[in-house]
PDB file of C-alpha atoms in Angstrom:
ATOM      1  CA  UNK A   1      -9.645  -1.533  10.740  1.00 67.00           C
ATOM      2  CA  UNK A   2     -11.541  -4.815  11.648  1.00 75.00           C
ATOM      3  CA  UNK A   3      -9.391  -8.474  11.174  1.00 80.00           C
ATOM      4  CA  UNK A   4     -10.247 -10.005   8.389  1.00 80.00           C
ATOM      5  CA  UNK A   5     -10.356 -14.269   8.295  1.00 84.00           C
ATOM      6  CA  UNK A   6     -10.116 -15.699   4.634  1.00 86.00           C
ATOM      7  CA  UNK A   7      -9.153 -19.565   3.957  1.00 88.00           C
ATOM      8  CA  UNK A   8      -5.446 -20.502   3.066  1.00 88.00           C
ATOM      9  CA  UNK A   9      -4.452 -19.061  -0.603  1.00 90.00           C
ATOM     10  CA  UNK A  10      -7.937 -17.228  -0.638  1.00 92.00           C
ATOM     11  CA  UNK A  11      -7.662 -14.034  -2.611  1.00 93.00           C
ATOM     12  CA  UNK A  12      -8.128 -10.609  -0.369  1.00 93.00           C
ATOM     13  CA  UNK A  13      -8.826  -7.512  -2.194  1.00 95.00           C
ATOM     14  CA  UNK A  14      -6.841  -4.296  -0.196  1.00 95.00           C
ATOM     15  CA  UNK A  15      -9.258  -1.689   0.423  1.00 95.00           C
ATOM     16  CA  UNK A  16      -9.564   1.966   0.414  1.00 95.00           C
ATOM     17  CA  UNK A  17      -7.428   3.015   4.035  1.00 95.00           C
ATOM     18  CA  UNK A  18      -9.959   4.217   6.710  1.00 93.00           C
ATOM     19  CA  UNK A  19      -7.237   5.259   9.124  1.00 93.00           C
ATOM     20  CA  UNK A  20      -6.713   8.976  10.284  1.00 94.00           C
ATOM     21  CA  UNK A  21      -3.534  10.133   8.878  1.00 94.00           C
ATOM     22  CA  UNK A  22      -0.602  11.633  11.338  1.00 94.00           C
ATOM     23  CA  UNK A  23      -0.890  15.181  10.899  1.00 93.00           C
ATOM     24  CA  UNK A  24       0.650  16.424   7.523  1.00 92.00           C
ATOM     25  CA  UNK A  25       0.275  12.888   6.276  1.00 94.00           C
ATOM     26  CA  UNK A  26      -2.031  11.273   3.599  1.00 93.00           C
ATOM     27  CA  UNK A  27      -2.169   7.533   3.017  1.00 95.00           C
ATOM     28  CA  UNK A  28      -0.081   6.445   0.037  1.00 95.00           C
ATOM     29  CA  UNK A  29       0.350   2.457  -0.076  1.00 97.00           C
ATOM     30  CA  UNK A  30      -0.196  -0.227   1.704  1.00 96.00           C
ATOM     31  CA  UNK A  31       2.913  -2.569   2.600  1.00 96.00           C
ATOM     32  CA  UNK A  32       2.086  -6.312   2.593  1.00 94.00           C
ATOM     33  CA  UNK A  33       5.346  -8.164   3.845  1.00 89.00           C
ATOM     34  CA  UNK A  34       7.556  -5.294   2.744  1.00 91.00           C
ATOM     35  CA  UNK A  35       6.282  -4.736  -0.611  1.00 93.00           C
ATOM     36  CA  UNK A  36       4.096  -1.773  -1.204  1.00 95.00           C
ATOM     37  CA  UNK A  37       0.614  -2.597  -2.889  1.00 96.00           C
ATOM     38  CA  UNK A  38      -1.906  -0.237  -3.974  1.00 96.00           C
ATOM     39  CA  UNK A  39      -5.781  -0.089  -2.884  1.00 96.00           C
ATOM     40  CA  UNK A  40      -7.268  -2.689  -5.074  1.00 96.00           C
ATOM     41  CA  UNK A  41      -4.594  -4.730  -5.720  1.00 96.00           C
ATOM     42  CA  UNK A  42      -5.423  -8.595  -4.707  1.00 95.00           C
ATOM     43  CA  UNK A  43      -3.226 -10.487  -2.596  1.00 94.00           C
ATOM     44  CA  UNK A  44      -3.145 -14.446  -2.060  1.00 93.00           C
ATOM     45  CA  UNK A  45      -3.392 -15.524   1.929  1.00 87.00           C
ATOM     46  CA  UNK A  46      -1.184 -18.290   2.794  1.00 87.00           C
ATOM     47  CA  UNK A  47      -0.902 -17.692   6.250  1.00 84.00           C
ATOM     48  CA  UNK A  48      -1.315 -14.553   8.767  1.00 83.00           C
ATOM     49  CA  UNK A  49       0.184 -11.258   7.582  1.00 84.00           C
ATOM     50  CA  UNK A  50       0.565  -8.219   8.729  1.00 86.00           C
ATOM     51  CA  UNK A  51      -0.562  -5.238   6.261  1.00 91.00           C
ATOM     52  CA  UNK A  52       0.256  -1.547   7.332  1.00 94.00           C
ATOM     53  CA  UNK A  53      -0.240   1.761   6.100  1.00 96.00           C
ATOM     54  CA  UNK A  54       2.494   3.632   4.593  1.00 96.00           C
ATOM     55  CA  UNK A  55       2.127   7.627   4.866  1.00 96.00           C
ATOM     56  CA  UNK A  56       3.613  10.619   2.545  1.00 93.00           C
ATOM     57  CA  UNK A  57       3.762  14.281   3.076  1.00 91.00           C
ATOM     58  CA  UNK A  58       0.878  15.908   1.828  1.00 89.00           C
ATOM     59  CA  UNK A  59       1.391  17.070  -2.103  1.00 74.00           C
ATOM     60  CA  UNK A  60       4.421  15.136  -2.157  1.00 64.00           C
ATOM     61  CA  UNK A  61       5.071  14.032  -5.835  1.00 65.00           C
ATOM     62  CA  UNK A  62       7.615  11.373  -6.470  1.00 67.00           C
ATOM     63  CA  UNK A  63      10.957  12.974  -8.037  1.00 69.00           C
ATOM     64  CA  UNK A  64      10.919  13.298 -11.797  1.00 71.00           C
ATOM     65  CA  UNK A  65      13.525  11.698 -13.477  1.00 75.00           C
ATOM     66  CA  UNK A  66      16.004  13.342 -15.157  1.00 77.00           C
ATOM     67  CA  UNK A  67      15.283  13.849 -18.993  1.00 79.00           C
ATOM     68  CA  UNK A  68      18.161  13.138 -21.056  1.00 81.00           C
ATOM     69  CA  UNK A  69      19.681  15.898 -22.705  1.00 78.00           C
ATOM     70  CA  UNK A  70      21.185  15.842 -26.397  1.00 80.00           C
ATOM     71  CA  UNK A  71      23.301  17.925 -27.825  1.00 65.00           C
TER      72      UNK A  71
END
């Protein structure tokens, strides 16, 4: 992925993730100063960061949670 130079509090869109995955691996979020953000989501500049690809299993499904059960 090329650098990307915006101004100081400029808005940057995240884009789609054009990395290979790891083997077994598809991209899931991106993490923006430990946070995860999806593709899409806007994030204000306001000074250099570092934005890296976060990777899940493939057909991994995040764990249901439990239903409540009433008796």
């Amino acid at each position: 992925m090329a650098d990307v130079t915006k101004n100081k509090d400029e808005s940057y869109k995240l884009p789609a993730c054009g990395f290979t995955p790891p083997a077994g691996k598809e991209f899931k979020v991106w993490q923006v100063d430990g946070t995860e953000k999806n593709v899409g989501d806007n994030i204000v500049l306001n000074g250099n960061k570092n934005i890296k690809a976060v990777w899940k299993d493939i057909g991994s499904v995040p764990p249901t949670p439990p239903v409540p059960q009433y008796s």
